[in-house]
CSV table of C-alpha atoms in Angstrom, one decimal:
chain,number,residue,atom,x,y,z
C,1,MET,CA,-0.1,-0.2,-0.1
C,2,GLU,CA,2.7,2.5,0.9
C,3,GLU,CA,4.8,1.8,-2.2
C,4,GLN,CA,1.7,2.4,-4.4
C,5,ILE,CA,1.1,5.8,-2.7
C,6,LEU,CA,4.8,6.7,-3.1
C,7,LYS,CA,4.6,5.5,-6.9
C,8,ILE,CA,1.8,8.1,-7.3
C,9,LEU,CA,3.7,10.6,-5.7
C,10,ARG,CA,6.6,10.2,-7.7
C,11,ALA,CA,4.4,10.4,-10.8
C,12,PHE,CA,3.0,13.8,-9.5
C,13,ARG,CA,6.3,15.2,-9.3
C,14,GLY,CA,6.8,15.5,-12.7
C,15,ILE,CA,3.5,17.2,-13.5
C,16,THR,CA,3.6,20.8,-14.6
C,17,PRO,CA,0.8,23.1,-16.0
C,18,ASP,CA,0.8,23.7,-19.5
C,19,ALA,CA,1.8,27.3,-21.0
C,20,ASP,CA,-1.8,28.3,-21.9
C,21,PHE,CA,-3.1,27.7,-18.3
C,22,THR,CA,-0.2,29.6,-16.7
C,23,ALA,CA,-0.7,32.7,-19.0
C,24,ARG,CA,-4.5,32.7,-18.6
C,25,SER,CA,-4.1,32.5,-14.7
C,26,ARG,CA,-1.5,34.9,-14.5
C,27,SER,CA,-3.7,37.4,-16.5
C,28,ILE,CA,-6.5,36.8,-14.1
C,29,VAL,CA,-4.6,37.3,-10.9
C,30,ALA,CA,-2.9,40.5,-12.5
C,31,GLY,CA,-6.4,41.9,-13.5
C,32,ALA,CA,-8.1,41.4,-10.2
C,33,PRO,CA,-8.7,44.6,-8.0
C,34,GLN,CA,-6.1,45.2,-5.4
C,35,ARG,CA,-7.1,45.4,-1.9
C,36,ARG,CA,-5.2,47.3,0.7
C,37,THR,CA,-6.1,44.6,3.2
C,38,ILE,CA,-3.2,44.6,5.5
C,39,ALA,CA,-3.8,48.3,7.1
C,40,ARG,CA,-7.8,48.0,7.0
C,41,ILE,CA,-8.1,44.7,8.6
C,42,GLY,CA,-5.6,46.0,11.4
C,43,PHE,CA,-7.6,49.0,11.8
C,44,PHE,CA,-10.7,47.0,12.2
C,45,ASP,CA,-9.3,44.6,14.4
C,46,SER,CA,-8.1,47.3,16.8
C,47,MET,CA,-11.5,48.9,16.6
C,48,LYS,CA,-13.3,45.8,17.5
C,49,LEU,CA,-10.8,45.1,20.3
C,50,GLY,CA,-11.2,48.8,21.6
C,51,THR,CA,-15.0,48.7,21.4
C,52,ALA,CA,-15.3,45.3,23.2
C,53,MET,CA,-13.1,46.7,26.1
C,54,VAL,CA,-15.3,49.8,26.2
C,55,LEU,CA,-18.5,48.0,26.1
C,56,ALA,CA,-17.3,45.4,28.7
C,57,SER,CA,-16.3,48.6,31.0
C,58,VAL,CA,-19.6,50.0,30.5
C,59,LEU,CA,-21.3,46.8,31.2
C,60,LEU,CA,-19.2,46.3,34.5
C,61,PHE,CA,-19.9,50.0,35.5
C,62,VAL,CA,-23.8,49.4,34.8
C,63,LEU,CA,-23.7,46.2,37.0
C,64,VAL,CA,-21.7,47.7,39.8
C,65,GLY,CA,-23.7,50.9,39.6
C,66,GLY,CA,-26.8,49.3,39.0
C,67,PHE,CA,-26.4,46.9,42.1
C,68,SER,CA,-25.5,50.0,44.3
C,69,TYR,CA,-28.7,51.7,43.0
C,70,PHE,CA,-30.8,48.6,43.7
C,71,GLN,CA,-29.5,48.6,47.2
C,72,LEU,CA,-30.1,52.4,47.5
C,73,THR,CA,-33.5,52.0,46.0
C,74,ASN,CA,-34.4,48.9,48.2
C,75,THR,CA,-33.1,50.7,51.3
C,76,ALA,CA,-35.2,53.8,50.5
C,77,SER,CA,-38.2,51.7,49.9
C,78,VAL,CA,-37.9,49.7,53.0
C,79,ALA,CA,-37.3,52.8,55.1
C,80,ALA,CA,-40.3,54.3,53.2
C,81,SER,CA,-42.7,51.6,54.2
C,82,SER,CA,-42.0,51.0,57.7
C,83,PHE,CA,-40.6,54.3,59.0
C,84,ASP,CA,-42.7,56.7,57.2
C,85,PHE,CA,-43.2,59.4,60.0
C,86,GLU,CA,-46.6,60.6,58.6
C,87,MET,CA,-48.0,57.1,58.7
C,88,LEU,CA,-46.7,56.4,62.1
C,89,ASN,CA,-48.2,59.7,63.3
C,90,ALA,CA,-51.6,59.1,61.9
C,91,GLU,CA,-51.7,55.4,63.5
C,92,ALA,CA,-50.7,56.8,66.9
C,93,ARG,CA,-53.4,59.8,66.6
C,94,LYS,CA,-55.9,57.1,65.9
C,95,ILE,CA,-55.2,55.2,68.8
C,96,ASP,CA,-55.7,58.3,70.8
C,97,ILE,CA,-59.0,59.0,69.3
C,98,ARG,CA,-60.2,55.5,69.7
C,99,ILE,CA,-59.4,55.7,73.4
C,100,GLN,CA,-60.8,59.0,73.8
C,101,LEU,CA,-64.1,58.1,72.3
C,102,GLY,CA,-64.0,55.0,74.4
C,103,GLU,CA,-66.7,54.1,76.9
C,104,ALA,CA,-65.3,54.6,80.4
C,105,THR,CA,-65.1,58.3,80.7
C,106,TYR,CA,-68.1,59.1,78.6
C,107,PHE,CA,-70.2,56.5,80.6
C,108,ASN,CA,-69.0,58.1,83.9
C,109,ASP,CA,-69.8,61.6,82.9
C,110,SER,CA,-73.1,60.7,81.3
C,111,THR,CA,-74.4,58.7,84.4
C,112,GLN,CA,-73.6,62.0,86.6
C,113,GLN,CA,-75.3,64.2,84.3
C,114,MET,CA,-78.4,62.0,84.0
C,115,ALA,CA,-78.5,61.5,87.8
C,116,ALA,CA,-78.3,65.3,88.0
C,117,ALA,CA,-81.3,65.8,85.4
C,118,LEU,CA,-83.3,63.3,87.2
C,119,ASN,CA,-82.9,65.3,90.6
C,120,ASP,CA,-83.9,68.4,88.9
C,121,VAL,CA,-87.1,66.7,87.3
C,122,SER,CA,-88.1,64.8,90.5
C,123,GLU,CA,-86.8,67.6,92.8
C,124,THR,CA,-85.3,65.0,95.1
C,125,THR,CA,-81.8,65.1,96.3
C,126,THR,CA,-80.2,62.0,98.2
C,127,ASP,CA,-78.2,62.4,101.5
C,128,GLU,CA,-74.9,61.6,99.7
C,129,GLU,CA,-75.7,64.4,97.2
C,130,ILE,CA,-76.9,66.9,100.1
C,131,GLY,CA,-73.6,66.0,101.7
C,132,ALA,CA,-71.6,66.6,98.7
C,133,LEU,CA,-73.3,70.1,98.2
C,134,LEU,CA,-72.6,71.1,101.8
C,135,ASP,CA,-68.9,69.9,101.5
C,136,GLU,CA,-68.6,72.3,98.7
C,137,ILE,CA,-70.2,75.1,100.6
C,138,VAL,CA,-68.3,74.5,103.5
C,139,LEU,CA,-64.9,74.0,101.8
A,1,MET,CA,-34.5,42.1,72.4
A,2,LYS,CA,-34.6,38.2,72.6
A,3,ARG,CA,-35.7,38.4,76.2
A,4,ILE,CA,-38.2,41.0,75.5
A,5,LEU,CA,-39.6,39.2,72.7
A,6,THR,CA,-39.5,36.1,74.6
A,7,THR,CA,-41.5,37.7,77.5
A,8,LEU,CA,-43.7,39.2,75.1
A,9,LEU,CA,-44.8,35.8,74.1
A,10,MET,CA,-44.5,34.3,77.4
A,11,THR,CA,-47.2,36.5,78.9
A,12,GLY,CA,-49.7,35.1,76.3
A,13,ILE,CA,-52.0,36.1,73.4
A,14,ILE,CA,-54.3,38.9,73.5
A,15,ALA,CA,-57.5,37.6,72.0
A,16,VAL,CA,-57.8,39.8,68.9
A,17,PRO,CA,-61.7,40.0,68.6
A,18,ALA,CA,-62.9,41.8,65.6
A,19,ALA,CA,-63.5,45.4,67.4
A,20,PRO,CA,-66.4,47.6,66.1
A,21,ALA,CA,-65.3,49.5,63.0
A,22,PHE,CA,-63.9,53.1,64.0
A,23,ALA,CA,-66.4,54.7,61.7
A,24,GLN,CA,-69.3,52.8,63.2
A,25,ALA,CA,-68.3,53.9,66.7
A,26,LEU,CA,-67.8,57.3,65.7
A,27,ALA,CA,-71.5,57.5,64.2
A,28,GLN,CA,-73.1,56.0,67.5
A,29,SER,CA,-70.9,58.5,69.7
A,30,THR,CA,-72.6,61.4,67.6
A,31,GLU,CA,-76.0,59.9,68.2
A,32,LEU,CA,-75.2,59.7,71.9
A,33,GLU,CA,-73.8,63.0,72.1
A,34,ASN,CA,-77.1,64.5,70.4
A,35,ALA,CA,-79.3,62.7,72.9
A,36,LYS,CA,-77.0,64.0,75.6
A,37,GLN,CA,-77.5,67.6,74.5
A,38,ALA,CA,-81.1,67.1,74.0
A,39,VAL,CA,-81.0,66.5,77.9
A,40,VAL,CA,-79.2,69.5,78.6
A,41,THR,CA,-81.5,71.6,76.5
A,42,LYS,CA,-84.8,70.2,78.1
A,43,VAL,CA,-83.4,70.5,81.7
A,44,ALA,CA,-82.4,74.2,81.1
A,45,GLU,CA,-85.8,74.8,79.7
A,46,LEU,CA,-87.4,73.3,82.8
A,47,GLN,CA,-85.3,75.6,85.0
A,48,GLU,CA,-86.9,78.6,83.3
A,49,ALA,CA,-90.4,77.2,83.3
A,50,LYS,CA,-90.6,76.2,87.0
A,51,GLY,CA,-93.5,77.9,88.7
A,52,GLY,CA,-95.1,78.8,85.4
A,53,ASP,CA,-98.0,76.9,83.2
A,54,ALA,CA,-95.6,75.2,81.2
A,55,GLU,CA,-93.6,73.5,84.1
A,56,LEU,CA,-95.6,70.1,83.8
A,57,ASP,CA,-94.8,70.0,79.9
A,58,LYS,CA,-91.1,71.0,80.6
A,59,ARG,CA,-90.8,68.6,83.3
A,60,LEU,CA,-92.3,65.8,81.5
A,61,GLU,CA,-90.2,66.5,78.4
A,62,ALA,CA,-86.9,66.8,80.6
A,63,LEU,CA,-87.7,63.3,81.8
A,64,THR,CA,-88.7,62.1,78.5
A,65,SER,CA,-85.3,63.1,77.0
A,66,VAL,CA,-83.3,61.4,80.1
A,67,VAL,CA,-85.2,57.9,79.3
A,68,ALA,CA,-84.5,58.7,75.6
A,69,PHE,CA,-80.9,59.2,76.2
A,70,SER,CA,-80.7,56.2,78.5
A,71,ILE,CA,-82.2,54.0,75.7
A,72,VAL,CA,-79.7,55.2,73.1
A,73,GLU,CA,-77.0,54.6,75.4
A,74,THR,CA,-78.1,51.0,76.0
A,75,GLU,CA,-78.4,50.5,72.4
A,76,ASP,CA,-75.4,51.7,71.8
A,77,LEU,CA,-73.7,49.4,74.3
A,78,ILE,CA,-75.4,46.3,72.9
A,79,LYS,CA,-74.1,47.0,69.6
A,80,LYS,CA,-70.5,47.5,70.8
A,81,LEU,CA,-70.8,44.3,72.7
A,82,GLU,CA,-72.2,42.5,69.7
A,83,ALA,CA,-69.3,43.6,67.5
A,84,PHE,CA,-66.8,41.7,69.3
A,85,THR,CA,-66.5,38.1,67.8
A,86,SER,CA,-63.6,35.5,67.9
A,87,LEU,CA,-63.4,35.7,71.7
A,88,SER,CA,-62.4,32.9,74.1
A,89,VAL,CA,-64.9,30.7,75.6
A,90,GLU,CA,-65.0,32.4,78.8
A,91,ALA,CA,-65.2,36.0,77.3
A,92,THR,CA,-68.1,34.9,75.0
A,93,GLU,CA,-70.0,33.5,78.0
A,94,LEU,CA,-69.5,36.8,79.7
A,95,GLN,CA,-70.6,38.6,76.7
A,96,ASN,CA,-73.7,36.7,76.4
A,97,ILE,CA,-74.9,37.4,80.1
A,98,LEU,CA,-74.1,40.9,79.7
A,99,LEU,CA,-76.2,41.2,76.4
A,100,ASP,CA,-79.1,39.4,78.1
A,101,GLU,CA,-78.8,42.0,81.0
A,102,LEU,CA,-78.8,44.7,78.8
A,103,ALA,CA,-81.8,43.5,76.6
A,104,ASP,CA,-83.8,43.2,79.8
A,105,LEU,CA,-82.6,46.7,81.0
A,106,LEU,CA,-83.5,48.1,77.3
A,107,LEU,CA,-87.1,46.6,77.6
A,108,TYR,CA,-87.7,48.1,81.0
A,109,GLN,CA,-86.7,51.6,79.9
A,110,LYS,CA,-88.9,51.2,76.5
A,111,ASP,CA,-92.0,50.3,78.8
A,112,PHE,CA,-91.2,53.1,80.9
A,113,PHE,CA,-90.9,55.7,78.0
A,114,ALA,CA,-94.3,54.5,76.6
A,115,SER,CA,-95.8,55.2,80.1
A,116,LEU,CA,-94.6,58.7,79.8
A,117,GLU,CA,-97.1,59.0,76.6
A,118,ASP,CA,-100.0,58.9,79.3
A,119,ALA,CA,-101.9,62.0,79.1
A,120,ASP,CA,-103.3,62.1,82.2
A,121,LEU,CA,-100.2,62.6,84.2
A,122,THR,CA,-99.8,65.5,86.9
A,123,LEU,CA,-96.8,67.4,88.0
A,124,ASP,CA,-96.6,65.1,91.0
A,125,ASP,CA,-96.9,62.0,88.8
A,126,VAL,CA,-94.0,63.2,86.8
A,127,LYS,CA,-91.9,64.0,89.8
A,128,ALA,CA,-92.6,60.5,91.1
A,129,LEU,CA,-91.7,58.8,88.0
A,130,ALA,CA,-88.6,60.6,87.7
A,131,ALA,CA,-87.5,59.7,91.3
A,132,GLN,CA,-88.6,56.0,90.4
A,133,TYR,CA,-86.5,56.2,87.2
A,134,LYS,CA,-83.4,57.6,89.0
A,135,GLU,CA,-83.6,54.9,91.7
A,136,TRP,CA,-83.8,52.2,89.1
A,137,ARG,CA,-80.8,53.7,87.2
A,138,ASP,CA,-78.9,54.0,90.3
A,139,ASN,CA,-79.5,50.3,91.3
A,140,ALA,CA,-80.2,48.3,88.5
A,141,TYR,CA,-79.3,49.9,85.2
A,142,THR,CA,-75.6,51.4,86.3
A,143,PRO,CA,-74.0,48.5,87.9
A,144,HIS,CA,-74.8,46.1,84.6
A,145,ALA,CA,-74.0,48.8,82.1
A,146,GLN,CA,-70.8,49.6,84.0
A,147,LYS,CA,-69.7,45.8,83.5
A,148,ALA,CA,-70.7,46.0,79.7
A,149,VAL,CA,-68.6,49.2,79.6
A,150,GLU,CA,-65.6,47.6,81.1
A,151,PHE,CA,-66.0,44.6,78.8
A,152,VAL,CA,-65.9,47.1,75.6
A,153,LEU,CA,-62.9,48.7,77.3
A,154,VAL,CA,-60.8,45.6,77.7
A,155,PHE,CA,-61.4,44.4,74.2
A,156,GLN,CA,-60.8,47.7,72.7
A,157,GLY,CA,-57.9,48.1,74.5
A,158,ALA,CA,-56.7,44.5,73.5
A,159,ALA,CA,-57.3,45.8,69.6
A,160,ILE,CA,-55.1,48.8,70.3
A,161,VAL,CA,-52.2,46.7,71.9
A,162,LYS,CA,-52.5,44.4,68.8
A,163,ILE,CA,-51.9,47.3,66.5
A,164,GLY,CA,-48.9,48.2,68.4
A,165,GLU,CA,-47.7,44.6,68.1
A,166,SER,CA,-48.3,44.5,64.5
A,167,ARG,CA,-46.2,47.7,63.9
A,168,PHE,CA,-43.5,46.5,66.3
A,169,LYS,CA,-43.1,43.4,64.1
A,170,LYS,CA,-43.1,45.0,60.9
A,171,ILE,CA,-40.4,47.3,62.0
A,172,ALA,CA,-38.3,44.6,63.5
A,173,ASP,CA,-38.7,42.6,60.1
A,174,ASP,CA,-37.6,45.5,58.0
A,175,LEU,CA,-34.5,46.3,60.5
A,176,ARG,CA,-33.6,43.0,59.5
A,177,ARG,CA,-33.7,43.4,56.0
A,178,LEU,CA,-31.7,46.8,56.3
A,179,LYS,CA,-29.2,45.1,58.4
A,180,SER,CA,-26.7,44.7,55.2
A,181,SER,CA,-27.6,48.2,54.1
A,182,LYS,CA,-24.7,50.7,54.1
A,183,LEU,CA,-27.0,53.7,54.4
A,184,ILE,CA,-29.0,52.7,57.7
A,185,ASN,CA,-26.9,51.8,60.8
A,186,VAL,CA,-29.3,49.1,62.4
A,187,ASP,CA,-27.1,49.5,65.6
A,188,GLU,CA,-28.3,52.9,66.1
A,189,LEU,CA,-31.9,51.9,65.6
A,190,ARG,CA,-32.0,48.8,67.9
A,191,PRO,CA,-32.0,50.4,71.3
A,192,LEU,CA,-35.2,52.4,70.1
A,193,LEU,CA,-37.0,49.2,69.0
A,194,GLU,CA,-35.8,47.6,72.4
A,195,GLU,CA,-37.5,50.4,74.4
A,196,ALA,CA,-40.5,50.2,72.1
A,197,GLY,CA,-40.7,46.3,72.9
A,198,GLN,CA,-40.6,47.3,76.6
A,199,PHE,CA,-43.6,49.5,76.4
A,200,LEU,CA,-45.4,47.0,74.5
A,201,LYS,CA,-44.7,44.5,77.1
A,202,ASN,CA,-45.9,46.8,79.8
A,203,ALA,CA,-49.0,47.2,77.9
A,204,ILE,CA,-49.7,43.6,77.4
A,205,ALA,CA,-49.1,43.2,81.2
A,206,LEU,CA,-51.6,45.8,82.0
A,207,GLN,CA,-54.1,44.5,79.6
A,208,GLN,CA,-53.7,40.9,81.2
A,209,GLU,CA,-54.6,42.6,84.7
A,210,ALA,CA,-57.6,44.2,83.0
A,211,ALA,CA,-58.9,41.2,81.5
A,212,ASP,CA,-58.3,39.1,84.8
A,213,ALA,CA,-60.4,41.7,86.7
A,214,LEU,CA,-63.2,41.4,84.3
A,215,LEU,CA,-63.7,37.7,83.9
A,216,PRO,CA,-64.2,35.4,86.8
A,217,ASP,CA,-61.7,32.9,85.5
A,218,PRO,CA,-58.5,34.4,84.4
A,219,ILE,CA,-57.6,33.9,80.8
A,220,PRO,CA,-54.2,33.2,79.4
A,221,LEU,CA,-52.9,36.0,77.1
A,222,THR,CA,-50.7,35.0,74.5
A,223,LEU,CA,-49.5,36.8,71.5
A,224,ALA,CA,-50.5,36.2,68.0
A,225,LEU,CA,-46.9,36.4,67.2
A,226,ASN,CA,-44.9,33.2,67.1
A,227,GLU,CA,-41.5,33.4,69.1
A,228,GLU,CA,-39.4,31.4,66.6
A,229,GLU,CA,-41.1,33.2,64.0
A,230,ILE,CA,-40.1,36.5,65.4
A,231,ILE,CA,-36.6,35.7,66.1
A,232,GLU,CA,-36.1,34.0,62.7
A,233,GLU,CA,-37.5,36.9,60.8
A,234,THR,CA,-35.8,39.6,62.6
A,235,GLY,CA,-32.6,38.0,62.8
A,236,ILE,CA,-31.3,40.3,65.3
A,237,ALA,CA,-32.6,38.8,68.4
A,238,GLU,CA,-29.3,36.8,69.3
A,239,GLU,CA,-27.4,40.1,69.2
A,240,VAL,CA,-29.5,42.2,71.2
A,241,SER,CA,-28.6,43.2,74.8
A,242,GLU,CA,-31.3,43.3,77.5
A,243,ALA,CA,-33.5,46.5,77.4
A,244,ALA,CA,-33.5,48.9,79.9
A,245,PRO,CA,-36.7,49.0,81.9
A,246,ALA,CA,-39.2,51.6,80.6
A,247,ASP,CA,-40.1,53.7,83.7
A,248,GLU,CA,-41.2,56.7,81.8
A,249,VAL,CA,-45.0,55.7,81.4
A,250,SER,CA,-46.3,52.8,83.3
A,251,ALA,CA,-47.2,53.3,87.0
A,252,PRO,CA,-46.9,50.7,89.7
A,253,VAL,CA,-49.7,48.2,88.9
A,254,GLU,CA,-50.7,48.2,92.5
A,255,GLU,CA,-51.8,51.9,92.2
A,256,ILE,CA,-54.1,51.2,89.4
A,257,ILE,CA,-57.4,49.5,90.8
A,258,THR,CA,-59.9,50.2,88.2
A,259,ILE,CA,-60.3,48.3,84.7
A,260,LYS,CA,-60.7,51.8,83.3
A,261,GLY,CA,-57.4,52.7,84.9
A,262,LEU,CA,-55.5,49.6,83.7
A,263,ILE,CA,-56.7,50.1,80.1
A,264,THR,CA,-55.8,53.8,80.0
A,265,GLU,CA,-52.4,52.8,81.4
A,266,SER,CA,-52.0,50.2,78.8
A,267,VAL,CA,-52.8,52.4,75.8
A,268,ASP,CA,-50.4,55.0,77.3
A,269,ASN,CA,-47.8,52.4,76.9
A,270,VAL,CA,-49.0,51.7,73.4
A,271,LYS,CA,-48.6,55.4,72.6
A,272,ALA,CA,-45.0,55.4,74.3
A,273,ALA,CA,-44.1,52.7,71.9
A,274,TYR,CA,-45.2,54.7,69.0
A,275,GLY,CA,-43.0,57.5,70.4
A,276,LYS,CA,-40.2,55.3,69.9
A,277,PHE,CA,-41.2,54.3,66.6
A,278,LEU,CA,-41.4,58.1,65.4
A,279,ALA,CA,-38.1,58.5,67.0
A,280,MET,CA,-36.8,55.8,64.6
A,281,SER,CA,-38.6,57.2,61.8
A,282,GLU,CA,-36.5,60.5,62.3
A,283,LEU,CA,-33.3,58.7,62.8
A,284,VAL,CA,-33.9,56.9,59.6
A,285,ARG,CA,-34.5,60.1,57.7
A,286,GLU,CA,-31.3,61.5,59.1
A,287,MET,CA,-29.5,58.6,58.0
A,288,LEU,CA,-30.7,58.6,54.5
A,289,ASN,CA,-29.9,62.2,54.0
A,290,ARG,CA,-26.3,62.0,55.5
């Protein structure tokens, strides 16, 4: 097998293009438009590299900055939700109102008022009430 | 903080009944206030009419206004009592007893009111009826109504303490979330939160005492907040030192002998806790502006 391959390769050594083919190929190559490839390729290459680096830097900045912004935003929103002064103040005031409108003081006051009113209507006064009135006069 | 939270939980759960809606309570209070004003007006008119022809009418009108007020007051109490739901068994039992008593009192007053429409009443009749009604109010109405008032107070107070607890928990949760924030120094806020927790602990203790005084058998108070849940969610319990005792607001309990006094003191402690929350709010605002 190897000998056959070597035999074929030895035979190819002697193959040469004919003159017409050579001339035709030469004219095609000489007539093709010349490209200044070496300088432009180098410039674009450097542009691509530079752009890539800039974009990577921007992306990195955005990521870091965005994270910081996210942290800031998150902190601010948490602070706003729990520590909102007006909201806390309103809640505290509501508690105050609730207990002021509550029962105990109102009931005690109204009990005394109704007792006094009924005294007026019935024109009667209990010994205790007379005692209290006398105390007021004496003191 | 851990000790405070533990104590808060060990003192028990506040039964958080569905308290009457704030707007409804406000409307009822307006009706009550109007009825009271009517009494004041009629009594003033009576003073002017004494000795004259109109005295009988004015005296009757004054008596009628007092009974009318009393009816509104009783109905108001019944509505407020009925609004409490999700109570413990003992509390529900007492609630039902009070409602039955108030229903009887209401019936008596309505019958009494109807009797005032009798056209043949004389001046002496009106005076006698007024005296009779006063005696009934003093001996029958007021003691039972007072109990109902105290019941409402205790559970309104419980609802208020619950509001404070919920706010405390939310703030504790948010402090945990802000722990890693570079803008908020949680260490500066923590002492204020501890003080707020101490005030709430006082409020709960006073609430418990009021509930014990109200109900024949003491009911255990347990917080709706789960201890492990709080410590896990806040994540700051392990690091917190013991809180300083809050001696600014709560008076020694032995000096408070009425349910009204206990509830008032309890609510004052809740308001003091809110004072600390507001101080935290100011501090956070300063930190964010630094």
